[in-house]
Tab-separated table of C-alpha atoms and ligand atoms in Angstrom:
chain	number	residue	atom	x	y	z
E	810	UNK	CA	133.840	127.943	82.508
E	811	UNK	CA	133.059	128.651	78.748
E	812	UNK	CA	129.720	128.733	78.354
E	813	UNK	CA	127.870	128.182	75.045
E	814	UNK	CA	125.674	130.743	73.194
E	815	UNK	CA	122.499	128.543	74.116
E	816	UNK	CA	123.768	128.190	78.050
E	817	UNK	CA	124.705	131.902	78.162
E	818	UNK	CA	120.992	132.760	76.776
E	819	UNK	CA	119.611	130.455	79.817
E	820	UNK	CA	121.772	132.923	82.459
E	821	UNK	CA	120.146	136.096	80.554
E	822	UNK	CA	116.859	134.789	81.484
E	823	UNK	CA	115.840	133.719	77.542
E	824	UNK	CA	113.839	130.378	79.130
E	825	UNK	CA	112.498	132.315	82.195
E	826	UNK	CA	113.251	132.816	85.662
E	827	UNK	CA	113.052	129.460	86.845
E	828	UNK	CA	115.909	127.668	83.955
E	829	UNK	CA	118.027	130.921	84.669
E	830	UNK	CA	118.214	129.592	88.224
E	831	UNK	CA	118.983	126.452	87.180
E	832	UNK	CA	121.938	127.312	85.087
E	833	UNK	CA	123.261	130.076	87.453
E	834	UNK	CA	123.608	126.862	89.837
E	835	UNK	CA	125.629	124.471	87.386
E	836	UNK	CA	127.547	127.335	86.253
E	837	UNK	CA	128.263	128.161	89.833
E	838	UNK	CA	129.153	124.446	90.542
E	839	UNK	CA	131.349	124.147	87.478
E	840	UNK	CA	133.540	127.885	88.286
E	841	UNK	CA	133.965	125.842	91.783
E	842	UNK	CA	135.581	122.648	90.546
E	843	UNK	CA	137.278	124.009	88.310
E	844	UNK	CA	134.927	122.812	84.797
E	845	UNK	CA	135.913	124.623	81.394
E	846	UNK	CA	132.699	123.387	79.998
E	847	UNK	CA	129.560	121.087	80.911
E	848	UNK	CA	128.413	117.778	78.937
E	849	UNK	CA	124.738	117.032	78.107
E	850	UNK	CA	123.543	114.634	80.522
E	851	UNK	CA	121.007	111.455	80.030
E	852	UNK	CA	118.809	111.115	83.152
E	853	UNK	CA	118.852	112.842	86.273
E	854	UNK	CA	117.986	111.471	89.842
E	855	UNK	CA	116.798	113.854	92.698
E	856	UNK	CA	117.705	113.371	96.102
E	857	UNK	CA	116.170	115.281	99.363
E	858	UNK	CA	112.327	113.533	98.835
E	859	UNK	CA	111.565	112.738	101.953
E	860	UNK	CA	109.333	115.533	104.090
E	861	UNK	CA	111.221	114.576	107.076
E	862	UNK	CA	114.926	115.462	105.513
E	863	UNK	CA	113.952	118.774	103.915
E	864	UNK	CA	111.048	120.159	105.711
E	865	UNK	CA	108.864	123.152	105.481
E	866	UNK	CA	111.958	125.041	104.081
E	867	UNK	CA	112.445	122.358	101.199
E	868	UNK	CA	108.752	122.295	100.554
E	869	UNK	CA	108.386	125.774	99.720
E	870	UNK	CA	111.774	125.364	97.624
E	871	UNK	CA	110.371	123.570	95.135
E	872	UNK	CA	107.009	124.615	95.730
E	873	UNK	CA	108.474	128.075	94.408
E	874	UNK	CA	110.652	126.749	91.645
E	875	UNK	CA	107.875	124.730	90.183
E	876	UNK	CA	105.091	128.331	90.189
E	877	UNK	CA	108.284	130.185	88.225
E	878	UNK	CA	107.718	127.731	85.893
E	879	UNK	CA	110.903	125.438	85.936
E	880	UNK	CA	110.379	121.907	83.671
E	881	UNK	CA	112.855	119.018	83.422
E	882	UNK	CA	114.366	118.860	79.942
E	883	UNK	CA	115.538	115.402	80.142
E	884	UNK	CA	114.280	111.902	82.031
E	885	UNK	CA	114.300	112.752	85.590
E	886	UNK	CA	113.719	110.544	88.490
E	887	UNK	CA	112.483	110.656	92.650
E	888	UNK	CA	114.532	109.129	94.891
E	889	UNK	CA	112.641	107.561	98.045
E	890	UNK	CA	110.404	109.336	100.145
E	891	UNK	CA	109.028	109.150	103.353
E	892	UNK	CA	106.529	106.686	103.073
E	893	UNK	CA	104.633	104.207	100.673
E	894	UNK	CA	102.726	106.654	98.566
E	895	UNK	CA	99.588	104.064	98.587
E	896	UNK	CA	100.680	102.168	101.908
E	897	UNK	CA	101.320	104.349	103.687
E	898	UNK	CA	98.409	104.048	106.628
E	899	UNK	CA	99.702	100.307	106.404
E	900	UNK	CA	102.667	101.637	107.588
E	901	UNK	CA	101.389	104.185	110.202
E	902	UNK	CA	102.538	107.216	108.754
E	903	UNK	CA	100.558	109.806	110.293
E	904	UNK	CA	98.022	111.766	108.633
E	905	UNK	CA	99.687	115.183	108.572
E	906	UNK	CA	103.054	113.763	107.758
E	907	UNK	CA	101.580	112.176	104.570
E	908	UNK	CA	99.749	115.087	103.301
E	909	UNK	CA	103.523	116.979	103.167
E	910	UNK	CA	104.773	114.179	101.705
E	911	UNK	CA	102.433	114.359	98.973
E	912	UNK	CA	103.158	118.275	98.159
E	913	UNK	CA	106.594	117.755	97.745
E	914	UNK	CA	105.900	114.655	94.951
E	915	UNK	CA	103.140	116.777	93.946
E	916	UNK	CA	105.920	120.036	92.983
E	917	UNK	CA	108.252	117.544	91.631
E	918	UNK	CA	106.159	116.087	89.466
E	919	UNK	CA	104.288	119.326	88.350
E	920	UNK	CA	108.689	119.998	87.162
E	921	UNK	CA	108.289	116.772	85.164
E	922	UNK	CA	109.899	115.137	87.710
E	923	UNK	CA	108.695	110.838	87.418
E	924	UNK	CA	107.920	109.656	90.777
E	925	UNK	CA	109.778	106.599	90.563
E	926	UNK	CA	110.922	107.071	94.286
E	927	UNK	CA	113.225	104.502	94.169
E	928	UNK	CA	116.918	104.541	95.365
E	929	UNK	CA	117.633	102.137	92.721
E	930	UNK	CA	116.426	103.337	89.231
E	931	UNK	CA	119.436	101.839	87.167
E	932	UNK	CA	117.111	98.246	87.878
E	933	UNK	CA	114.623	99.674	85.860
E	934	UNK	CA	114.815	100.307	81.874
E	935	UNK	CA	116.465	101.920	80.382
E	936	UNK	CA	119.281	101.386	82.201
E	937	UNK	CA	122.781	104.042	81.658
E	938	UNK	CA	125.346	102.757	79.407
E	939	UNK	CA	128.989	102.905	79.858
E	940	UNK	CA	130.084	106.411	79.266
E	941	UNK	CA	126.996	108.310	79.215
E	942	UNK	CA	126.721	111.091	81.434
E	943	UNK	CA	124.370	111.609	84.137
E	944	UNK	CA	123.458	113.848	87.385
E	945	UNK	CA	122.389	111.604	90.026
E	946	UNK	CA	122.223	112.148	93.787
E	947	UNK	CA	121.471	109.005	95.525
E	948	UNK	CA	124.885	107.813	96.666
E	949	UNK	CA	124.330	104.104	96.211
E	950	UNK	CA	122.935	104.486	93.208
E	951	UNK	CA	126.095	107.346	91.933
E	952	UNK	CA	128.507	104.394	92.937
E	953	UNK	CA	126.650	101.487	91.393
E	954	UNK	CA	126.271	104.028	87.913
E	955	UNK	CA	129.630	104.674	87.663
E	956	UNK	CA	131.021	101.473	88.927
E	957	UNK	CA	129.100	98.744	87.865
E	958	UNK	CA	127.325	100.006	84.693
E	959	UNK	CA	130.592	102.713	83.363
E	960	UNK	CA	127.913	105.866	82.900
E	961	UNK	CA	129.782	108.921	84.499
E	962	UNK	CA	128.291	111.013	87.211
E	963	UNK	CA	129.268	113.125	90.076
E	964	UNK	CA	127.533	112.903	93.675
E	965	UNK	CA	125.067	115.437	93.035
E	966	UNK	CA	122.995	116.880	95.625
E	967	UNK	CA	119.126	117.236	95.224
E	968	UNK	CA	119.127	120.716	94.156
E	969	UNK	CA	122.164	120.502	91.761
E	970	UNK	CA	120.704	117.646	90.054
E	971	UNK	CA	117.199	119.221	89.807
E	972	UNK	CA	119.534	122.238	88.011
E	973	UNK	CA	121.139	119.924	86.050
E	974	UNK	CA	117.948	118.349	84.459
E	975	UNK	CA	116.035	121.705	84.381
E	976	UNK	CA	118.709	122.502	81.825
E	977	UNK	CA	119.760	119.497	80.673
E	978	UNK	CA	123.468	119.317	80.761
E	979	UNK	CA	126.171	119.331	84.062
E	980	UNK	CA	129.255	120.960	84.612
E	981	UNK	CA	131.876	118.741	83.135
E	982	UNK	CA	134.690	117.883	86.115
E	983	UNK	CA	135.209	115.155	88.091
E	984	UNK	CA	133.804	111.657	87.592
E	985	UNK	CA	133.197	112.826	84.178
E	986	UNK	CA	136.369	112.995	83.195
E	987	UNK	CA	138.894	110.271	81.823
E	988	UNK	CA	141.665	111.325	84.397
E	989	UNK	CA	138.809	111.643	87.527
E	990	UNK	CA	138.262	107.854	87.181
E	991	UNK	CA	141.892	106.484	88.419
E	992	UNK	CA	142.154	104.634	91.366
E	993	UNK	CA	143.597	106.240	94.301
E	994	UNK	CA	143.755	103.075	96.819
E	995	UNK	CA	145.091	99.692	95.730
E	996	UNK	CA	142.505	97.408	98.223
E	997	UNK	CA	143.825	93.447	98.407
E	998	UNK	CA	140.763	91.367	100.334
E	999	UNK	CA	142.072	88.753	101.517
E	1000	UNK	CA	138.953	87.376	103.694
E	1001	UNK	CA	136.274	85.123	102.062
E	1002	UNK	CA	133.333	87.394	101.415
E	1003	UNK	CA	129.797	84.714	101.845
E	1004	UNK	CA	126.940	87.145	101.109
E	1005	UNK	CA	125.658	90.844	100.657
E	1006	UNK	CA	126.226	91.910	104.282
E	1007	UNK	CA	129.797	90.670	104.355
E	1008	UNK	CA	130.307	92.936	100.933
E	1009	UNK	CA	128.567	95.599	103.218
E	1010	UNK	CA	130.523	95.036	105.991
E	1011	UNK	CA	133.532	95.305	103.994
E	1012	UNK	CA	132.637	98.388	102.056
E	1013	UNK	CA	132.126	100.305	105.397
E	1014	UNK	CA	135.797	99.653	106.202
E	1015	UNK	CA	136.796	100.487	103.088
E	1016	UNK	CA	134.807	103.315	103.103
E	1017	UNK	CA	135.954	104.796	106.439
E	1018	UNK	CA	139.403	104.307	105.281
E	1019	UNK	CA	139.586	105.979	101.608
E	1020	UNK	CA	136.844	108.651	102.103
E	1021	UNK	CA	136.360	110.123	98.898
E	1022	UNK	CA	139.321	108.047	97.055
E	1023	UNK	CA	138.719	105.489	94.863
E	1024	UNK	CA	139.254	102.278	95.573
E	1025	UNK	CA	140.579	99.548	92.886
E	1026	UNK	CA	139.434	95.800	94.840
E	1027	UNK	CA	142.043	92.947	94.472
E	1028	UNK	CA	139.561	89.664	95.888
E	1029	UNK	CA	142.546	86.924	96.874
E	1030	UNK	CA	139.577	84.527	98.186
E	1031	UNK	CA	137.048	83.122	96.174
E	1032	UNK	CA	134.693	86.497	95.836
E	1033	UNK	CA	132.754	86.633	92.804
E	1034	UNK	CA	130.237	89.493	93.578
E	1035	UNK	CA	127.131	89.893	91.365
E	1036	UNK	CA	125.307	92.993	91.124
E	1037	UNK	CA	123.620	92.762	95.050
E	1038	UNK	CA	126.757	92.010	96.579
E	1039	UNK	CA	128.380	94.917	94.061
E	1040	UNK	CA	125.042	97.054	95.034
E	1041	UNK	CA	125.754	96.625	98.934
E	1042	UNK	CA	129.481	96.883	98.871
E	1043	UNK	CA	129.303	100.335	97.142
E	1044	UNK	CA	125.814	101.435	99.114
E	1045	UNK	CA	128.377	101.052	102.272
E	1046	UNK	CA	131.397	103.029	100.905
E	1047	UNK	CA	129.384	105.703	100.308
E	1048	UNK	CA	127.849	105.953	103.524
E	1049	UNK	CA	130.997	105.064	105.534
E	1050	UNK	CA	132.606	107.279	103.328
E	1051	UNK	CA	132.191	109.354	100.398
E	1052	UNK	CA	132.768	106.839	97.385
E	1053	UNK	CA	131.353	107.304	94.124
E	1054	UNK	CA	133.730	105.315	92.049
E	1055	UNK	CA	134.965	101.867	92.259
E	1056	UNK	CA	137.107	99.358	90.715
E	1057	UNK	CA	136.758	95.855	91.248
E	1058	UNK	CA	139.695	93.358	89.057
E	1059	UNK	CA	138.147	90.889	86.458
E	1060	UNK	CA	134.580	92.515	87.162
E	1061	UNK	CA	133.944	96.106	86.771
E	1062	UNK	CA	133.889	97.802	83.262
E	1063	UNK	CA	136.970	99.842	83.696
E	1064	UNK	CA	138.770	98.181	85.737
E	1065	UNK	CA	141.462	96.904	82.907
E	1066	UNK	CA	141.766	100.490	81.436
E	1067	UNK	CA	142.533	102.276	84.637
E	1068	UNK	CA	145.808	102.886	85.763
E	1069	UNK	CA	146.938	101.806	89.278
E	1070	UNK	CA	147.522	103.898	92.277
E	1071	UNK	CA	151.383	104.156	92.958
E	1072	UNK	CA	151.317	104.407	96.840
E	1073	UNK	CA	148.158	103.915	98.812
E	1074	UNK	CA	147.433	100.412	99.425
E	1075	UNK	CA	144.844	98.797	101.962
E	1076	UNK	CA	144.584	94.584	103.049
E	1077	UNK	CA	141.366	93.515	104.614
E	1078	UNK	CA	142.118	90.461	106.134
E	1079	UNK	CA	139.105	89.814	108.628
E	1080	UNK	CA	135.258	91.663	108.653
E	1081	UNK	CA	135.117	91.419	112.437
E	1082	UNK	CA	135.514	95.287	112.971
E	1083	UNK	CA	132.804	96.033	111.007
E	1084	UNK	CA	130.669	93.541	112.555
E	1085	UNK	CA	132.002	94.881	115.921
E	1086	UNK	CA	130.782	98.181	115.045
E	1087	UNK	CA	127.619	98.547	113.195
E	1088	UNK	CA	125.642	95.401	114.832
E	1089	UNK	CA	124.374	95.565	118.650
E	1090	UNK	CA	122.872	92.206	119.824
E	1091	UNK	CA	119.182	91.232	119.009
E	1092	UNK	CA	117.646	91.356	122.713
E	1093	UNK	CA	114.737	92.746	120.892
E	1094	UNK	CA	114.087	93.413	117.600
E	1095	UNK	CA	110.560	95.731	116.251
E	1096	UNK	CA	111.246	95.240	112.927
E	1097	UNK	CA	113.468	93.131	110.370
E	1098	UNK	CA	114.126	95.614	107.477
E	1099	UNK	CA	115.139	94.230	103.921
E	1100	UNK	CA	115.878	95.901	100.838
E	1101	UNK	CA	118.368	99.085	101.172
E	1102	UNK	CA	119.525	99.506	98.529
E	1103	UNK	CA	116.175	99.040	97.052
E	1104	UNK	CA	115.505	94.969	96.519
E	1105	UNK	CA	115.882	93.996	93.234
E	1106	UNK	CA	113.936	90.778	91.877
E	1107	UNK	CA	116.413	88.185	92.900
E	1108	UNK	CA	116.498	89.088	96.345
E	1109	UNK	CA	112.633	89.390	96.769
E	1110	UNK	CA	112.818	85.813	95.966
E	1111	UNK	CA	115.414	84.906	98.185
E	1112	UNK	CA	113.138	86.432	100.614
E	1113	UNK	CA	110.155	84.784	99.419
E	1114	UNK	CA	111.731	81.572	99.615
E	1115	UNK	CA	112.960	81.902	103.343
E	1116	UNK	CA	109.240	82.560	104.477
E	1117	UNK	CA	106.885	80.618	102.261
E	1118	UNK	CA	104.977	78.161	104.408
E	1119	UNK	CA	105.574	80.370	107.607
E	1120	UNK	CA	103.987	82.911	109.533
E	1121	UNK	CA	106.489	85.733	110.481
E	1122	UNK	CA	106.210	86.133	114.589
E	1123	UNK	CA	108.431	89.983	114.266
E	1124	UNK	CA	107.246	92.497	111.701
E	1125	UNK	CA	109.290	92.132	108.250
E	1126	UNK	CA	109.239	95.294	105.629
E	1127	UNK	CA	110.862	94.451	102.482
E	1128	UNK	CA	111.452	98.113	100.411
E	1129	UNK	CA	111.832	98.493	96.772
E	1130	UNK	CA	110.972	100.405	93.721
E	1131	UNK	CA	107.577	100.250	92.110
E	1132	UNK	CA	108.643	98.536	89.055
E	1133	UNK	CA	110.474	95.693	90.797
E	1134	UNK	CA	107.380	94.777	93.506
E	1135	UNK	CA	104.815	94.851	89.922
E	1136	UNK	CA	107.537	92.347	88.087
E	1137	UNK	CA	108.395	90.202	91.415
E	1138	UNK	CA	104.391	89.998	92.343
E	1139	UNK	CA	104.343	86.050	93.184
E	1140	UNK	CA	107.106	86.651	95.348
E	1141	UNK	CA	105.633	89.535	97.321
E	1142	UNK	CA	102.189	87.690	97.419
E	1143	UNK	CA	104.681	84.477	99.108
E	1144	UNK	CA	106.336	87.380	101.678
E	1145	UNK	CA	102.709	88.755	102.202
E	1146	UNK	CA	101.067	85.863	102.848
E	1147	UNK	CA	103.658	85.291	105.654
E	1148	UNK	CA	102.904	89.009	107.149
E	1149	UNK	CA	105.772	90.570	105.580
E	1150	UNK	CA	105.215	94.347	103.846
E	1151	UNK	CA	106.382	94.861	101.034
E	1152	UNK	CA	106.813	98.479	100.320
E	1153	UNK	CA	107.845	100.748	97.285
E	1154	UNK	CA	108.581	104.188	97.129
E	1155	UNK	CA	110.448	104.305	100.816
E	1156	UNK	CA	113.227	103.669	103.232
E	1157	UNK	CA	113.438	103.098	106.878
E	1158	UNK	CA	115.786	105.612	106.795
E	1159	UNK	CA	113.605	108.768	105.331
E	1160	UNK	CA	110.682	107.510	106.870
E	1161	UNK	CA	109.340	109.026	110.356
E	1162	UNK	CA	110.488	106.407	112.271
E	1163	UNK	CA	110.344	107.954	115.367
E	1164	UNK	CA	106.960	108.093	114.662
E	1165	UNK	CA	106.544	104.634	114.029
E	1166	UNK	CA	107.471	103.513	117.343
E	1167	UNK	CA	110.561	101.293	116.036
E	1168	UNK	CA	113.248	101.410	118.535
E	1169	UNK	CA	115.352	98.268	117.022
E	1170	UNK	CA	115.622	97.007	113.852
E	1171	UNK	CA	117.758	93.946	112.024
E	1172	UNK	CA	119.249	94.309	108.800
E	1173	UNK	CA	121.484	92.777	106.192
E	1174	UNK	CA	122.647	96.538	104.926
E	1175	UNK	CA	125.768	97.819	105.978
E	1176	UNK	CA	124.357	101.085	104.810
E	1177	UNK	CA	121.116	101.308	107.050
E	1178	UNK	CA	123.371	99.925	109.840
E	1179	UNK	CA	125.890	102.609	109.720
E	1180	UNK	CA	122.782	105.210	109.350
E	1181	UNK	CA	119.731	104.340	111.415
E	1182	UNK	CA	121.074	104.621	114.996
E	1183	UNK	CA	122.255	108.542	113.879
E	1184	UNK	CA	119.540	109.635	111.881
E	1185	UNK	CA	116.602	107.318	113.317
E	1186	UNK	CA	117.747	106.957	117.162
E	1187	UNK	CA	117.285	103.077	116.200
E	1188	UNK	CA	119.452	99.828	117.838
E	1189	UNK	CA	120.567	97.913	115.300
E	1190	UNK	CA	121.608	94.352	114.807
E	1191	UNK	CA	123.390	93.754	111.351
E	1192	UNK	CA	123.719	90.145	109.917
E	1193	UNK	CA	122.930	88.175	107.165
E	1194	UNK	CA	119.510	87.831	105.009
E	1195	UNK	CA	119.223	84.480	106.484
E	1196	UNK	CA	119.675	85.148	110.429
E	1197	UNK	CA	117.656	88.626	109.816
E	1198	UNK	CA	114.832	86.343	108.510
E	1199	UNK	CA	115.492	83.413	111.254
E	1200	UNK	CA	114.698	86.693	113.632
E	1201	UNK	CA	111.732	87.213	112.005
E	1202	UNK	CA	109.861	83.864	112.194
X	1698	F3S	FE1	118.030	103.414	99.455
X	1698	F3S	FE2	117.242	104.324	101.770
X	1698	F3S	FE3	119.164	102.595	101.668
X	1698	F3S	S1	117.474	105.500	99.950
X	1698	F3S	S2	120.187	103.014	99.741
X	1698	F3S	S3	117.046	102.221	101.033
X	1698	F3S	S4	119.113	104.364	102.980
């Protein structure tokens, strides 16, 4: 990779020990995939927050990078942690849990790192553009980037991406380039699609199916996804698989530029399957979890509006960003006033759960469905918003 007088400085150790890191790792990234140069990149999101997914070994990671005196050089943003940074006894994260969880915000955010914790930081502003580059991690948020809004970024992991914004620029392969963006699968839906957890369900088929292709969507039925059904769809491809890219016809930005895939073609005709395998029945549910991908407004008050005038009977957590929860505030007093939580800076699926004492859990994300029995031991029952909430009361 051909490295530029300022970059090659970095690697001699010109902005310390700490930035030399950083660049020997997107150097190192770039000689791998095959990069003849990197780009400078807008923002950067950091995955691997949560205490419980990187552990004593993470901690002292960063702990270490931050005392050799490494500093973000552009925008850089948390992804979710373990807990509600100012809930989190609400919650019933345990004492000793949330005292880690605080170091490892604590040596982010001494790198400049903004604790936006959120999984979801393209519904904040500013938002990416089409075509600007980026390093994100967050897999949801990598597909909905390059999907949805046209900015271009690979699926970083945490430490790559915390390289990439110590130094401010990525290696340039992949997703960042023109000829990285083609579709690879031609998918024809032929199935009407009603809500967010039927775009879930279908993304995890999808996803199982074209791992780390690309998938250009053909909707035959009358499917005209908005940005949560676009947000859930691509949340479940990357979890069922490893999508970061997809095209959708008549919808997404690049979808009229790209050129079609000559051989691999896929037809979803029914959702059943997915149903069939990421939903167990509800013989008991602890907890009715909303919001993964992070809620956005609309869906706090499609929330709100299936609760106000009731009193919840099963515990409801509704998880977002910070941001969202201050703009949405009537409808989290409406979903609070019912018993509902509703959280910011978390996940069900970073938190302790095990902790928590949740043993089953209903959802309307294909994405926590397909993770929480694996990573959280947790029975799951996958549905719509509406039954999920009908659970609830
Ligand atoms: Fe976000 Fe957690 Fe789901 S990070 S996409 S809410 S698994």
């Amino acid at each position: 990779m051909k490295l530029s007088p300022e970059e090659k400085a970095i690697l001699a150790g010109k902005r310390g020990p700490a930035a030399r890191r950083a660049m020997e790792i997107v150097a190192a990234l770039g000689e791998i995939y095959g990069a003849d140069h990197t780009v400078p990149i807008k923002s950067a999101q950091i995955s691997g927050i949560s205490y419980k997914n990187i552990g004593e070994a993470g901690l002292d990671f960063l702990k270490q990078w931050a005392s050799e005196g490494a500093r973000v050089a552009i925008p850089a943003m948390m992804n979710p942690a373990g807990m509600d940074l100012g809930r989190w006894k609400e919650m019933g994260i345990p004492e000793g849990f949330a005292r880690k969880q605080r170091e490892v915000v604590e040596a982010l955010a001494a790198m400049g790192v903004q604790p936006t914790l959120t999984c979801a930081p393209y519904l904040m502003e500013p938002r990416p553009s089409r075509g600007e580059h980026l390093a994100w991690a967050e897999s949801s948020a990598v597909s909905f980037a390059n999907s949805v809004l046209g900015a271009r970024t690979n699926r970083e992991g945490g430490p790559s991406a915390l390289a990439a914004a110590i130094v401010g620029r990525t290696a340039c392969y992949g997703l960042h380039t023109d000829e990285g963006r083609n579709p690879t699968h031609l998918v024809e839906v032929s199935c009407p699609l009603r809500d967010e957890a039927d775009f879930g369900a279908l993304g995890y088929l999808v996803g199982k199916e074209v791992k780390g292709g690309i998938p250009y969507f053909r909707f035959l039925a009358d499917s005209s996804p908005g940005w949560d059904e676009l947000r859930a769809l691509g949340a479940a491809m990357a979890a069922s698989g490893a999508v970061a890219l997809y095209h959708v016809e008549g919808i997404t930005p690049e979808a009229s530029e790209v050129m079609l895939p000559p051989s691999h073609s896929l037809k979803v005709k029914s959702l059943d399957e997915a149903y069939r395998a990421l939903s167990s029945p509800p013989e008991q549910v602890d907890l009715v979890w909303i919001g993964c991908p992070h809620s956005s407004e609309k869906q706090l008050e499609q929330v709100a509006s299936l609760v106000q005038g009731h009193k919840l009977k099963a515990r409801l957590w509704v998880t977002t960003g910070r941001e969202v929860r201050q703009k949405a505030r009537k409808a989290v007093e409406v979903i609070e006033e019912a018993g509902g939580l509703v959280l910011a800076d978390t996940c069900l699926v970073v938190a302790p759960v095990e902790a928590l004492g949740i043993r089953s859990v209903a959802t309307n994300s294909a994405k926590a469905a397909f993770y929480l029995p694996s990573y959280a031991g947790v029975r799951v029952f996958f549905s719509s918003l509406e039954r999920c909430i009908e659970i609830a009361l």
